Amino acid sequence: MAERPALSKGEMEIARALWELKHATVRDVFESFPESRGIDFTTVQTYLRRLEKKGYVNVKLDGRTRVYTPRVKPRTVIRETVDDLVDRLFAGETFPLMQHLIEDRQVSRADLDALKGLLDQLTEERDAAD
């Protein structure tokens, strides 16, 4: 598949709302944001059209109403975004990113314990495969 253009911060916010809703009109997405967010209806409409143009959402007409559905899964967008970040910021090296996240983002004790368990599991699986 051809590479999709990356999402802006605003586009990502709208995409997350659509992933939660599964399928939605512009109004549905607009109303999913709290009033305090201060997002404008036409801004939501613009972002959804950009997402369609970039290949992240599908659209179907229901009468005169456009109904949007995700075309790309959140996991795919996360993978593509993180891969791009690692390539651009860390020259493809993953350890500096992991180190930064652990040291600078105040990872909780529970998350550190879960990470240790995951590392232990992966180490065992790789040792067994060798």
PDB file of C-alpha atoms in Angstrom:
ATOM      1  CA  MET A   1       0.000   0.000   0.000  1.00  0.00           C
ATOM      2  CA  ALA A   2       1.226   3.507  -0.767  1.00  0.00           C
ATOM      3  CA  GLU A   3       2.470   5.522   2.176  1.00  0.00           C
ATOM      4  CA  ARG A   4      -0.151   7.810   3.678  1.00  0.00           C
ATOM      5  CA  PRO A   5       0.730  11.371   4.692  1.00  0.00           C
ATOM      6  CA  ALA A   6       1.226  11.781   8.424  1.00  0.00           C
ATOM      7  CA  LEU A   7      -1.559  13.231  10.545  1.00  0.00           C
ATOM      8  CA  SER A   8      -1.406  16.645  12.145  1.00  0.00           C
ATOM      9  CA  LYS A   9      -2.241  16.978  15.839  1.00  0.00           C
ATOM     10  CA  GLY A  10      -5.775  18.174  15.013  1.00  0.00           C
ATOM     11  CA  GLU A  11      -6.361  15.407  12.475  1.00  0.00           C
ATOM     12  CA  MET A  12      -5.204  12.830  15.033  1.00  0.00           C
ATOM     13  CA  GLU A  13      -7.669  14.213  17.579  1.00  0.00           C
ATOM     14  CA  ILE A  14     -10.543  13.878  15.107  1.00  0.00           C
ATOM     15  CA  ALA A  15      -9.375  10.401  14.054  1.00  0.00           C
ATOM     16  CA  ARG A  16      -9.384   9.280  17.718  1.00  0.00           C
ATOM     17  CA  ALA A  17     -12.958  10.522  18.111  1.00  0.00           C
ATOM     18  CA  LEU A  18     -14.019   8.651  14.972  1.00  0.00           C
ATOM     19  CA  TRP A  19     -12.304   5.436  16.139  1.00  0.00           C
ATOM     20  CA  GLU A  20     -14.363   5.619  19.329  1.00  0.00           C
ATOM     21  CA  LEU A  21     -17.598   6.320  17.473  1.00  0.00           C
ATOM     22  CA  LYS A  22     -16.935   3.674  14.747  1.00  0.00           C
ATOM     23  CA  HIS A  23     -19.049   5.580  12.198  1.00  0.00           C
ATOM     24  CA  ALA A  24     -20.246   9.141  12.441  1.00  0.00           C
ATOM     25  CA  THR A  25     -21.415  12.279  10.725  1.00  0.00           C
ATOM     26  CA  VAL A  26     -19.594  15.579  11.145  1.00  0.00           C
ATOM     27  CA  ARG A  27     -22.191  16.518  13.768  1.00  0.00           C
ATOM     28  CA  ASP A  28     -21.621  13.258  15.680  1.00  0.00           C
ATOM     29  CA  VAL A  29     -17.871  13.888  15.828  1.00  0.00           C
ATOM     30  CA  PHE A  30     -18.405  17.556  16.730  1.00  0.00           C
ATOM     31  CA  GLU A  31     -20.788  16.639  19.557  1.00  0.00           C
ATOM     32  CA  SER A  32     -18.366  14.040  20.935  1.00  0.00           C
ATOM     33  CA  PHE A  33     -16.081  16.857  22.099  1.00  0.00           C
ATOM     34  CA  PRO A  34     -16.867  18.705  25.322  1.00  0.00           C
ATOM     35  CA  GLU A  35     -17.945  22.305  24.862  1.00  0.00           C
ATOM     36  CA  SER A  36     -14.908  23.376  26.852  1.00  0.00           C
ATOM     37  CA  ARG A  37     -12.694  22.015  24.054  1.00  0.00           C
ATOM     38  CA  GLY A  38     -13.880  24.916  21.912  1.00  0.00           C
ATOM     39  CA  ILE A  39     -13.634  23.079  18.608  1.00  0.00           C
ATOM     40  CA  ASP A  40     -15.639  24.564  15.759  1.00  0.00           C
ATOM     41  CA  PHE A  41     -18.088  22.532  13.630  1.00  0.00           C
ATOM     42  CA  THR A  42     -16.422  23.648  10.397  1.00  0.00           C
ATOM     43  CA  THR A  43     -13.011  22.683  11.791  1.00  0.00           C
ATOM     44  CA  VAL A  44     -14.279  19.139  12.424  1.00  0.00           C
ATOM     45  CA  GLN A  45     -15.683  19.081   8.884  1.00  0.00           C
ATOM     46  CA  THR A  46     -12.360  20.264   7.431  1.00  0.00           C
ATOM     47  CA  TYR A  47     -10.363  17.683   9.384  1.00  0.00           C
ATOM     48  CA  LEU A  48     -12.683  14.847   8.338  1.00  0.00           C
ATOM     49  CA  ARG A  49     -12.302  15.839   4.684  1.00  0.00           C
ATOM     50  CA  ARG A  50      -8.518  15.920   5.106  1.00  0.00           C
ATOM     51  CA  LEU A  51      -8.612  12.477   6.703  1.00  0.00           C
ATOM     52  CA  GLU A  52     -10.640  11.228   3.745  1.00  0.00           C
ATOM     53  CA  LYS A  53      -8.219  12.768   1.240  1.00  0.00           C
ATOM     54  CA  LYS A  54      -5.232  11.277   3.060  1.00  0.00           C
ATOM     55  CA  GLY A  55      -6.837   7.813   3.024  1.00  0.00           C
ATOM     56  CA  TYR A  56      -7.549   7.423   6.741  1.00  0.00           C
ATOM     57  CA  VAL A  57     -11.359   7.359   6.541  1.00  0.00           C
ATOM     58  CA  ASN A  58     -14.070   6.185   4.179  1.00  0.00           C
ATOM     59  CA  VAL A  59     -17.189   8.183   3.496  1.00  0.00           C
ATOM     60  CA  LYS A  60     -20.643   7.130   2.316  1.00  0.00           C
ATOM     61  CA  LEU A  61     -23.605   9.304   1.538  1.00  0.00           C
ATOM     62  CA  ASP A  62     -26.776   8.653   3.502  1.00  0.00           C
ATOM     63  CA  GLY A  63     -29.133  10.904   1.571  1.00  0.00           C
ATOM     64  CA  ARG A  64     -27.272  14.202   1.675  1.00  0.00           C
ATOM     65  CA  THR A  65     -25.360  13.374   4.850  1.00  0.00           C
ATOM     66  CA  ARG A  66     -21.768  12.165   4.753  1.00  0.00           C
ATOM     67  CA  VAL A  67     -21.106   9.279   7.138  1.00  0.00           C
ATOM     68  CA  TYR A  68     -17.458   8.657   7.979  1.00  0.00           C
ATOM     69  CA  THR A  69     -15.888   5.354   9.042  1.00  0.00           C
ATOM     70  CA  PRO A  70     -12.274   4.617   9.898  1.00  0.00           C
ATOM     71  CA  ARG A  71     -10.302   3.059   7.055  1.00  0.00           C
ATOM     72  CA  VAL A  72      -7.119   2.600   9.088  1.00  0.00           C
ATOM     73  CA  LYS A  73      -6.945   0.986  12.524  1.00  0.00           C
ATOM     74  CA  PRO A  74      -5.513   2.958  15.444  1.00  0.00           C
ATOM     75  CA  ARG A  75      -2.752   0.387  15.886  1.00  0.00           C
ATOM     76  CA  THR A  76      -1.610   0.956  12.290  1.00  0.00           C
ATOM     77  CA  VAL A  77      -1.501   4.723  12.757  1.00  0.00           C
ATOM     78  CA  ILE A  78       0.412   4.323  16.029  1.00  0.00           C
ATOM     79  CA  ARG A  79       2.936   1.993  14.378  1.00  0.00           C
ATOM     80  CA  GLU A  80       3.441   4.284  11.382  1.00  0.00           C
ATOM     81  CA  THR A  81       3.739   7.401  13.570  1.00  0.00           C
ATOM     82  CA  VAL A  82       6.182   5.831  16.028  1.00  0.00           C
ATOM     83  CA  ASP A  83       8.260   4.330  13.192  1.00  0.00           C
ATOM     84  CA  ASP A  84       8.501   7.760  11.584  1.00  0.00           C
ATOM     85  CA  LEU A  85       9.432   9.363  14.917  1.00  0.00           C
ATOM     86  CA  VAL A  86      12.143   6.766  15.605  1.00  0.00           C
ATOM     87  CA  ASP A  87      13.566   7.188  12.112  1.00  0.00           C
ATOM     88  CA  ARG A  88      13.585  10.995  12.196  1.00  0.00           C
ATOM     89  CA  LEU A  89      14.582  11.655  15.800  1.00  0.00           C
ATOM     90  CA  PHE A  90      16.698   8.641  16.695  1.00  0.00           C
ATOM     91  CA  ALA A  91      18.126   7.482  13.325  1.00  0.00           C
ATOM     92  CA  GLY A  92      16.137   4.252  13.564  1.00  0.00           C
ATOM     93  CA  GLU A  93      17.404   3.314  17.044  1.00  0.00           C
ATOM     94  CA  THR A  94      14.580   2.342  19.410  1.00  0.00           C
ATOM     95  CA  PHE A  95      16.482   2.222  22.707  1.00  0.00           C
ATOM     96  CA  PRO A  96      16.973   6.011  23.031  1.00  0.00           C
ATOM     97  CA  LEU A  97      13.207   6.492  22.655  1.00  0.00           C
ATOM     98  CA  MET A  98      12.439   3.854  25.274  1.00  0.00           C
ATOM     99  CA  GLN A  99      15.046   5.334  27.610  1.00  0.00           C
ATOM    100  CA  HIS A 100      13.585   8.816  27.162  1.00  0.00           C
ATOM    101  CA  LEU A 101      10.048   7.613  27.882  1.00  0.00           C
ATOM    102  CA  ILE A 102      11.093   5.709  31.005  1.00  0.00           C
ATOM    103  CA  GLU A 103      13.361   8.396  32.438  1.00  0.00           C
ATOM    104  CA  ASP A 104      11.560  11.590  31.444  1.00  0.00           C
ATOM    105  CA  ARG A 105       7.849  10.743  31.393  1.00  0.00           C
ATOM    106  CA  GLN A 106       7.522   9.691  35.037  1.00  0.00           C
ATOM    107  CA  VAL A 107       6.519   6.090  34.418  1.00  0.00           C
ATOM    108  CA  SER A 108       4.596   4.712  37.385  1.00  0.00           C
ATOM    109  CA  ARG A 109       5.853   1.849  39.538  1.00  0.00           C
ATOM    110  CA  ALA A 110       3.005  -0.335  38.234  1.00  0.00           C
ATOM    111  CA  ASP A 111       4.004   0.388  34.635  1.00  0.00           C
ATOM    112  CA  LEU A 112       7.656  -0.328  35.418  1.00  0.00           C
ATOM    113  CA  ASP A 113       6.645  -3.670  36.962  1.00  0.00           C
ATOM    114  CA  ALA A 114       4.542  -4.492  33.878  1.00  0.00           C
ATOM    115  CA  LEU A 115       7.443  -3.522  31.627  1.00  0.00           C
ATOM    116  CA  LYS A 116       9.828  -5.717  33.612  1.00  0.00           C
ATOM    117  CA  GLY A 117       7.405  -8.631  33.252  1.00  0.00           C
ATOM    118  CA  LEU A 118       7.156  -8.049  29.499  1.00  0.00           C
ATOM    119  CA  LEU A 119      10.952  -7.902  29.179  1.00  0.00           C
ATOM    120  CA  ASP A 120      11.329 -11.113  31.189  1.00  0.00           C
ATOM    121  CA  GLN A 121       8.736 -12.844  28.988  1.00  0.00           C
ATOM    122  CA  LEU A 122      10.375 -11.677  25.754  1.00  0.00           C
ATOM    123  CA  THR A 123      13.806 -12.728  27.027  1.00  0.00           C
ATOM    124  CA  GLU A 124      12.500 -16.221  27.856  1.00  0.00           C
ATOM    125  CA  GLU A 125      10.793 -16.543  24.449  1.00  0.00           C
ATOM    126  CA  ARG A 126      13.961 -15.487  22.588  1.00  0.00           C
ATOM    127  CA  ASP A 127      16.152 -17.782  24.694  1.00  0.00           C
ATOM    128  CA  ALA A 128      13.800 -20.687  23.909  1.00  0.00           C
ATOM    129  CA  ALA A 129      13.917 -19.889  20.191  1.00  0.00           C
ATOM    130  CA  ASP A 130      17.754 -19.947  20.137  1.00  0.00           C
TER     131      ASP A 130
END
